[in-house]
Amino acid sequence: MNYQQQIQRAIKGFENFLNTPLENVLQEHVNKNPASEIISLFQDVAANVPAYKDFLTQQQINPQKIQTFDDFQKLPPLTKDNYLRCYPLADFCRQGKIASCDTIAASSGSTGKPTFWLRFFTDELAIATRFEQIFYDSFFADDKPTLAVVCFALGTWVGGMFTYNCCRYLASKGYPVTVISPGTNKAEILRVVEELSPNFEQTVLLGYPPFLKDVIDTAIAKGMELKPRKLKFVMAGEVFSEEWRNLVGERVGSQNPCYDFASLYGTADAGVLGNETPLSIRIRQFLAQNPEAARNLFGESRLPTLVQYDPLNRFFEVIPNDSNSDPQGISRGTLLFSGDNGIPLIRYNILDNGGIITYDAMMEFLSEYGFNPVEALSNNRGNRNLPFVFVFGRSNFTISYFGANIYPENIKVGLEQAVIRDWVTGKFVMQIQEDADKNRFLFIAVELAPEIKASEEKKQAVTDSILTQLKRLNSEFANYVPPDYQTPQVQLLPMGEPNYFPQGVKHRYTRN
């Protein structure tokens, strides 16, 4: 792609973004067949992306024979191991040219070595529609002067800069949105809220849920009056409870959480895949109060993130976890998605467990419990005929903390350091816990070696070692998690302790 082609690509993309009403964008999936569109994307990627072309050759697949959706569903899913770690970075781009993109973001892997993700200006515009959906449907920001405060970590990590850019694009489209990006500097965030928010009708804080709660609690402790600020929240990276949402809402004077909060289902791999809507939040509130209905819908006794998505932007499929058939319109298992980007992905397995539910199937399911979420909303905005995707989280034994993926391998290194390795077996369990005030913290139970007794000195040494290695190996942890929340709470337990280290069963390093 030459210089002039890049110019025209940018101009055309920006003109389409500026001139196409949100309503039109979100209704396109009704007029177009998402399955046909995704086959067209596959053909384009197979012809123009060197890595994918070679991948298909290695799999002995002729792309010309992929003509129907049944054909498409037989394509082998992509993973980091079978695709992204197998080719040079340039080969993932169209025509093998990194210059076809203008931005690189990084996400940290289990060893701390970053995975690089490329995108072009127009890729961000596609994701900006998710932010527009939130700012219009949830926050009514089309006619309310709004201050957007980006509280995600800034730098090469995808969240902060991506969010900042998308908010600016909304302003370009005519939304009275002004953006500022203090990042995770809590003192600066509080100064912004104190000094700037009185100039606007509402202020939106965009960041990771536990960090935003910490900001709110610190502001209250400092005597800051938050209710006049009319705070709204855009969040990503964590599954949180409805009790958490209610608690934060109460502290800032939220009158209607359905229209004051919105969580994003996002990833460095492909930007934002879906977003909470007033409708999805109202449904989740109902399910939180009706655990039997939630179990029947999601197939598990825990509440996942529930968002809606545009199948023309990100196309979801599900690999069933077992042979049990799901109800019509509901699919549960391992999520796959396909979508265009600087690095386009076809049937990509991000290792998230969850499922997809059509709009009609969701409404029918809820009606069986006598609940109509549309009638339960206080305003008709936010009721979009879009499918739902629910997400429990990664299936590869990671946990998410302030948006950083924490891997067992990171913790293992901390336990393998000199002296400490003589005290422990190497087994541990890590989980995110909450205290009585709904503040989250990283908890790690560590199994002691035979005849080793716990002591405060040993616990401190293990804690320091784990923290040192986490910050050394995991750049997301070091940059996403505020320093006050980085130190794990470690508990040293005797070998075979039944709650965390039962004998005779396969050990799991994470716990929900």
Tab-separated table of C-alpha atoms in Angstrom, residues 44-350:
chain	number	residue	atom	x	y	z
A	44	ASP	CA	-9.450	-11.311	1.977
A	45	VAL	CA	-7.148	-12.419	4.798
A	46	ALA	CA	-6.330	-15.713	3.091
A	47	ALA	CA	-5.313	-13.845	-0.060
A	48	ASN	CA	-3.426	-10.903	1.458
A	49	VAL	CA	-1.942	-11.862	4.850
A	50	PRO	CA	1.251	-13.932	4.380
A	51	ALA	CA	1.125	-15.641	7.778
A	52	TYR	CA	-2.464	-16.790	7.367
A	53	LYS	CA	-1.838	-17.868	3.783
A	54	ASP	CA	1.031	-20.077	4.988
A	55	PHE	CA	-1.016	-21.326	7.951
A	56	LEU	CA	-3.725	-22.569	5.577
A	57	THR	CA	-1.097	-24.207	3.366
A	58	GLN	CA	0.374	-26.024	6.377
A	59	GLN	CA	-3.129	-27.189	7.271
A	60	GLN	CA	-3.685	-28.320	3.655
A	61	ILE	CA	-6.699	-26.036	3.267
A	62	ASN	CA	-7.659	-24.511	-0.060
A	63	PRO	CA	-9.305	-21.158	0.773
A	64	GLN	CA	-11.309	-21.243	-2.463
A	65	LYS	CA	-13.254	-24.187	-1.064
A	66	ILE	CA	-14.447	-22.173	1.930
A	67	GLN	CA	-17.711	-20.913	0.485
A	68	THR	CA	-20.379	-21.601	3.138
A	69	PHE	CA	-20.628	-20.926	6.841
A	70	ASP	CA	-20.412	-24.685	7.480
A	71	ASP	CA	-17.094	-24.646	5.603
A	72	PHE	CA	-15.933	-21.680	7.668
A	73	GLN	CA	-16.725	-23.429	10.959
A	74	LYS	CA	-14.393	-26.271	10.007
A	75	LEU	CA	-11.373	-23.963	9.824
A	76	PRO	CA	-8.875	-24.640	12.629
A	77	PRO	CA	-8.958	-21.957	15.329
A	78	LEU	CA	-5.958	-19.678	15.676
A	79	THR	CA	-4.036	-19.451	18.943
A	80	LYS	CA	-0.884	-17.740	20.075
A	81	ASP	CA	0.950	-21.078	19.986
A	82	ASN	CA	-0.104	-22.262	16.517
A	83	TYR	CA	-0.096	-18.868	14.804
A	84	LEU	CA	1.101	-15.734	16.559
A	85	ARG	CA	4.381	-17.234	17.804
A	86	CYS	CA	5.164	-18.881	14.468
A	87	TYR	CA	5.751	-15.975	12.069
A	88	PRO	CA	7.583	-12.641	11.872
A	89	LEU	CA	5.503	-9.641	12.912
A	90	ALA	CA	5.252	-8.201	9.408
A	91	ASP	CA	3.702	-11.412	8.053
A	92	PHE	CA	0.555	-10.836	10.106
A	93	CYS	CA	-0.167	-7.622	8.194
A	94	ARG	CA	-1.686	-7.336	4.742
A	95	GLN	CA	0.940	-7.740	2.026
A	96	GLY	CA	3.429	-8.371	4.825
A	97	LYS	CA	3.935	-4.654	5.428
A	98	ILE	CA	4.078	-3.190	8.913
A	99	ALA	CA	3.837	0.223	7.251
A	100	SER	CA	0.173	-0.544	6.502
A	101	CYS	CA	-0.378	0.202	10.225
A	102	ASP	CA	0.493	3.309	12.201
A	103	THR	CA	0.338	2.175	15.842
A	104	ILE	CA	1.823	-0.665	17.882
A	105	ALA	CA	0.555	-1.712	21.302
A	106	ALA	CA	1.984	-4.371	23.601
A	107	SER	CA	0.495	-6.969	25.882
A	108	SER	CA	2.591	-8.960	28.327
A	109	GLY	CA	2.742	-12.744	28.117
A	110	SER	CA	3.431	-15.328	30.794
A	111	THR	CA	7.169	-14.729	30.648
A	112	GLY	CA	6.889	-10.956	30.542
A	113	LYS	CA	7.901	-10.908	26.871
A	114	PRO	CA	5.423	-8.621	25.112
A	115	THR	CA	3.177	-9.550	22.240
A	116	PHE	CA	2.948	-6.694	19.766
A	117	TRP	CA	-0.335	-5.725	18.135
A	118	LEU	CA	-0.499	-3.409	15.138
A	119	ARG	CA	-3.415	-1.285	13.999
A	120	PHE	CA	-4.232	1.613	11.697
A	121	PHE	CA	-6.243	4.765	12.320
A	122	THR	CA	-9.359	3.222	10.760
A	123	ASP	CA	-9.153	0.205	13.087
A	124	GLU	CA	-9.558	2.594	16.003
A	125	LEU	CA	-12.544	4.246	14.357
A	126	ALA	CA	-14.344	0.895	14.282
A	127	ILE	CA	-13.741	0.503	18.005
A	128	ALA	CA	-14.712	4.129	18.692
A	129	THR	CA	-18.274	3.093	17.833
A	130	ARG	CA	-18.325	1.018	21.031
A	131	PHE	CA	-17.447	4.156	22.995
A	132	GLU	CA	-20.027	6.141	21.049
A	133	GLN	CA	-22.629	3.539	21.938
A	134	ILE	CA	-21.833	4.013	25.629
A	135	PHE	CA	-21.592	7.787	25.571
A	136	TYR	CA	-24.846	8.107	23.604
A	137	ASP	CA	-27.028	5.274	24.937
A	138	SER	CA	-25.848	5.275	28.544
A	139	PHE	CA	-24.554	8.761	29.309
A	140	PHE	CA	-26.655	10.940	26.942
A	141	ALA	CA	-23.425	12.709	26.068
A	142	ASP	CA	-24.687	13.885	22.688
A	143	ASP	CA	-26.034	17.062	24.314
A	144	LYS	CA	-24.281	17.169	27.703
A	145	PRO	CA	-20.823	18.738	28.008
A	146	THR	CA	-18.791	15.778	29.293
A	147	LEU	CA	-15.317	15.479	30.771
A	148	ALA	CA	-13.710	12.097	29.985
A	149	VAL	CA	-10.877	11.216	32.383
A	150	VAL	CA	-8.715	8.343	31.143
A	151	CYS	CA	-7.492	6.420	34.192
A	152	PHE	CA	-6.048	3.417	32.370
A	153	ALA	CA	-2.283	2.946	32.365
A	154	LEU	CA	-0.580	4.986	29.647
A	155	GLY	CA	2.326	3.827	27.530
A	156	THR	CA	2.624	0.912	25.113
A	157	TRP	CA	-0.220	-0.963	26.831
A	158	VAL	CA	-3.380	-0.921	24.830
A	159	GLY	CA	-5.942	0.475	27.264
A	160	GLY	CA	-4.898	4.052	27.944
A	161	MET	CA	-3.872	5.401	24.544
A	162	PHE	CA	-6.605	3.489	22.699
A	163	THR	CA	-9.274	4.897	25.020
A	164	TYR	CA	-7.866	8.410	24.755
A	165	ASN	CA	-7.960	8.284	20.959
A	166	CYS	CA	-11.512	6.911	20.821
A	167	CYS	CA	-12.820	9.654	23.101
A	168	ARG	CA	-11.231	12.291	20.892
A	169	TYR	CA	-12.888	10.769	17.829
A	170	LEU	CA	-16.259	11.241	19.543
A	171	ALA	CA	-15.466	14.912	19.948
A	172	SER	CA	-14.614	15.061	16.238
A	173	LYS	CA	-18.041	13.612	15.472
A	174	GLY	CA	-19.732	16.439	17.330
A	175	TYR	CA	-20.101	15.093	20.841
A	176	PRO	CA	-19.358	17.776	23.465
A	177	VAL	CA	-16.669	15.553	24.997
A	178	THR	CA	-13.375	16.858	26.344
A	179	VAL	CA	-10.736	14.302	27.270
A	180	ILE	CA	-7.821	14.390	29.711
A	181	SER	CA	-5.481	11.498	30.476
A	182	PRO	CA	-3.882	11.459	33.946
A	183	GLY	CA	-3.427	7.681	33.643
A	184	THR	CA	-3.026	5.881	36.972
A	185	ASN	CA	-1.718	8.950	38.806
A	186	LYS	CA	-4.321	9.031	41.554
A	187	ALA	CA	-3.386	12.457	42.884
A	188	GLU	CA	-3.680	13.930	39.402
A	189	ILE	CA	-7.048	12.219	38.827
A	190	LEU	CA	-8.388	13.752	42.034
A	191	ARG	CA	-7.060	17.172	41.032
A	192	VAL	CA	-8.775	16.870	37.663
A	193	VAL	CA	-12.090	15.905	39.256
A	194	GLU	CA	-11.806	18.665	41.853
A	195	GLU	CA	-10.816	21.501	39.528
A	196	LEU	CA	-12.184	20.627	36.090
A	197	SER	CA	-15.401	18.674	36.561
A	198	PRO	CA	-17.414	21.726	37.749
A	199	ASN	CA	-17.045	23.039	34.196
A	200	PHE	CA	-19.030	20.110	32.783
A	201	GLU	CA	-22.462	18.585	33.266
A	202	GLN	CA	-20.947	15.167	33.935
A	203	THR	CA	-17.569	13.490	34.354
A	204	VAL	CA	-16.718	10.018	33.064
A	205	LEU	CA	-13.900	8.059	34.704
A	206	LEU	CA	-12.481	5.331	32.460
A	207	GLY	CA	-10.326	2.669	34.114
A	208	TYR	CA	-10.097	-0.675	35.889
A	209	PRO	CA	-12.863	-1.270	38.445
A	210	PRO	CA	-10.766	-1.750	41.612
A	211	PHE	CA	-8.629	1.255	40.778
A	212	LEU	CA	-11.651	3.478	40.156
A	213	LYS	CA	-13.088	2.406	43.499
A	214	ASP	CA	-9.784	3.292	45.146
A	215	VAL	CA	-9.980	6.737	43.523
A	216	ILE	CA	-13.520	7.215	44.844
A	217	ASP	CA	-12.663	6.042	48.354
A	218	THR	CA	-9.598	8.312	48.464
A	219	ALA	CA	-11.663	11.272	47.307
A	220	ILE	CA	-14.253	10.663	50.018
A	221	ALA	CA	-11.525	10.296	52.654
A	222	LYS	CA	-10.175	13.679	51.584
A	223	GLY	CA	-13.600	15.226	52.078
A	224	MET	CA	-14.333	15.741	48.389
A	225	GLU	CA	-18.041	16.074	47.597
A	226	LEU	CA	-18.651	13.732	44.668
A	227	LYS	CA	-22.406	13.839	44.109
A	228	PRO	CA	-22.386	17.230	42.327
A	229	ARG	CA	-19.776	15.878	39.889
A	230	LYS	CA	-22.340	13.461	38.358
A	231	LEU	CA	-19.732	10.764	37.877
A	232	LYS	CA	-20.067	7.998	35.292
A	233	PHE	CA	-17.811	4.973	34.848
A	234	VAL	CA	-16.401	3.039	31.890
A	235	MET	CA	-14.516	-0.056	33.014
A	236	ALA	CA	-12.556	-2.968	31.558
A	237	GLY	CA	-10.380	-5.871	32.593
A	238	GLU	CA	-12.298	-7.270	35.575
A	239	VAL	CA	-15.420	-9.255	36.341
A	240	PHE	CA	-17.123	-7.466	39.225
A	241	SER	CA	-20.267	-8.124	41.210
A	242	GLU	CA	-23.482	-6.150	41.125
A	243	GLU	CA	-22.884	-5.516	44.835
A	244	TRP	CA	-19.654	-3.767	43.819
A	245	ARG	CA	-21.523	-1.658	41.273
A	246	ASN	CA	-24.160	-0.711	43.840
A	247	LEU	CA	-21.556	0.175	46.460
A	248	VAL	CA	-19.629	2.495	44.132
A	249	GLY	CA	-22.891	3.944	42.843
A	250	GLU	CA	-24.065	4.768	46.359
A	251	ARG	CA	-20.795	6.513	47.183
A	252	VAL	CA	-21.012	8.835	44.186
A	253	GLY	CA	-24.763	9.407	44.358
A	254	SER	CA	-25.742	7.363	41.304
A	255	GLN	CA	-29.500	7.409	40.755
A	256	ASN	CA	-29.569	4.769	38.024
A	257	PRO	CA	-26.593	2.401	37.654
A	258	CYS	CA	-27.909	1.141	34.296
A	259	TYR	CA	-27.106	4.571	32.844
A	260	ASP	CA	-24.089	5.462	35.002
A	261	PHE	CA	-21.843	2.433	34.391
A	262	ALA	CA	-20.614	0.504	31.363
A	263	SER	CA	-18.012	-2.235	31.226
A	264	LEU	CA	-16.018	-3.124	28.115
A	265	TYR	CA	-15.038	-6.620	27.024
A	266	GLY	CA	-11.697	-5.735	25.529
A	267	THR	CA	-8.374	-7.265	24.626
A	268	ALA	CA	-5.064	-6.083	23.263
A	269	ASP	CA	-5.487	-8.642	20.483
A	270	ALA	CA	-8.440	-6.888	18.830
A	271	GLY	CA	-9.591	-3.869	20.814
A	272	VAL	CA	-13.108	-3.808	22.273
A	273	LEU	CA	-15.169	-6.886	21.456
A	274	GLY	CA	-18.386	-5.845	23.176
A	275	ASN	CA	-19.762	-3.467	25.788
A	276	GLU	CA	-22.296	-3.315	28.562
A	277	THR	CA	-25.507	-1.540	27.677
A	278	PRO	CA	-28.325	-0.305	29.913
A	279	LEU	CA	-30.215	-3.415	28.775
A	280	SER	CA	-27.427	-5.872	29.606
A	281	ILE	CA	-26.880	-4.243	33.010
A	282	ARG	CA	-30.576	-4.450	33.856
A	283	ILE	CA	-30.560	-8.120	32.894
A	284	ARG	CA	-27.454	-8.787	34.987
A	285	GLN	CA	-29.038	-7.032	37.972
A	286	PHE	CA	-32.029	-9.360	37.693
A	287	LEU	CA	-29.810	-12.439	37.387
A	288	ALA	CA	-27.726	-11.388	40.386
A	289	GLN	CA	-30.922	-11.454	42.447
A	290	ASN	CA	-32.079	-14.751	40.901
A	291	PRO	CA	-29.152	-17.179	41.091
A	292	GLU	CA	-31.196	-20.134	39.842
A	293	ALA	CA	-32.050	-18.251	36.647
A	294	ALA	CA	-28.388	-17.268	36.256
A	295	ARG	CA	-27.256	-20.891	36.615
A	296	ASN	CA	-29.790	-22.041	34.057
A	297	LEU	CA	-28.751	-19.332	31.595
A	298	PHE	CA	-24.974	-19.405	31.950
A	299	GLY	CA	-24.478	-23.021	32.977
A	300	GLU	CA	-22.444	-22.091	36.076
A	301	SER	CA	-23.143	-20.760	39.533
A	302	ARG	CA	-21.060	-17.625	39.064
A	303	LEU	CA	-22.019	-14.399	37.376
A	304	PRO	CA	-19.984	-13.559	34.261
A	305	THR	CA	-19.498	-10.276	32.486
A	306	LEU	CA	-22.500	-9.789	30.188
A	307	VAL	CA	-22.228	-7.453	27.202
A	308	GLN	CA	-23.774	-6.942	23.783
A	309	TYR	CA	-21.771	-6.976	20.560
A	310	ASP	CA	-22.026	-6.057	16.906
A	311	PRO	CA	-21.526	-9.259	14.858
A	312	LEU	CA	-20.376	-7.240	11.848
A	313	ASN	CA	-17.544	-5.763	13.909
A	314	ARG	CA	-16.514	-8.805	15.933
A	315	PHE	CA	-18.003	-12.160	14.978
A	316	PHE	CA	-18.302	-14.686	17.825
A	317	GLU	CA	-18.552	-18.466	17.756
A	318	VAL	CA	-18.475	-21.049	20.534
A	319	ILE	CA	-16.685	-24.383	20.791
A	320	PRO	CA	-18.926	-26.435	23.133
A	321	ASN	CA	-17.177	-27.712	26.263
A	322	ASP	CA	-19.122	-30.976	26.198
A	323	SER	CA	-21.646	-32.862	24.126
A	324	ASN	CA	-24.663	-31.462	25.957
A	325	SER	CA	-26.915	-29.509	23.619
A	326	ASP	CA	-27.671	-25.914	24.560
A	327	PRO	CA	-31.109	-24.320	24.240
A	328	GLN	CA	-31.999	-22.712	20.928
A	329	GLY	CA	-30.177	-19.395	20.532
A	330	ILE	CA	-27.802	-20.057	23.454
A	331	SER	CA	-24.271	-21.471	23.019
A	332	ARG	CA	-21.845	-22.149	25.873
A	333	GLY	CA	-18.179	-23.142	25.811
A	334	THR	CA	-14.903	-21.615	24.618
A	335	LEU	CA	-15.265	-18.350	22.743
A	336	LEU	CA	-13.795	-17.749	19.304
A	337	PHE	CA	-13.938	-14.435	17.507
A	338	SER	CA	-13.083	-13.130	14.060
A	339	GLY	CA	-12.515	-9.531	13.098
A	340	ASP	CA	-10.563	-7.111	10.968
A	341	ASN	CA	-7.684	-5.166	12.455
A	342	GLY	CA	-4.074	-4.291	11.750
A	343	ILE	CA	-3.539	-7.982	12.487
A	344	PRO	CA	-6.798	-9.536	11.275
A	345	LEU	CA	-7.837	-12.671	13.159
A	346	ILE	CA	-9.966	-15.563	11.924
A	347	ARG	CA	-11.595	-17.891	14.469
A	348	TYR	CA	-9.158	-16.747	17.159
A	349	ASN	CA	-9.196	-18.607	20.457
A	350	ILE	CA	-8.377	-16.095	23.161
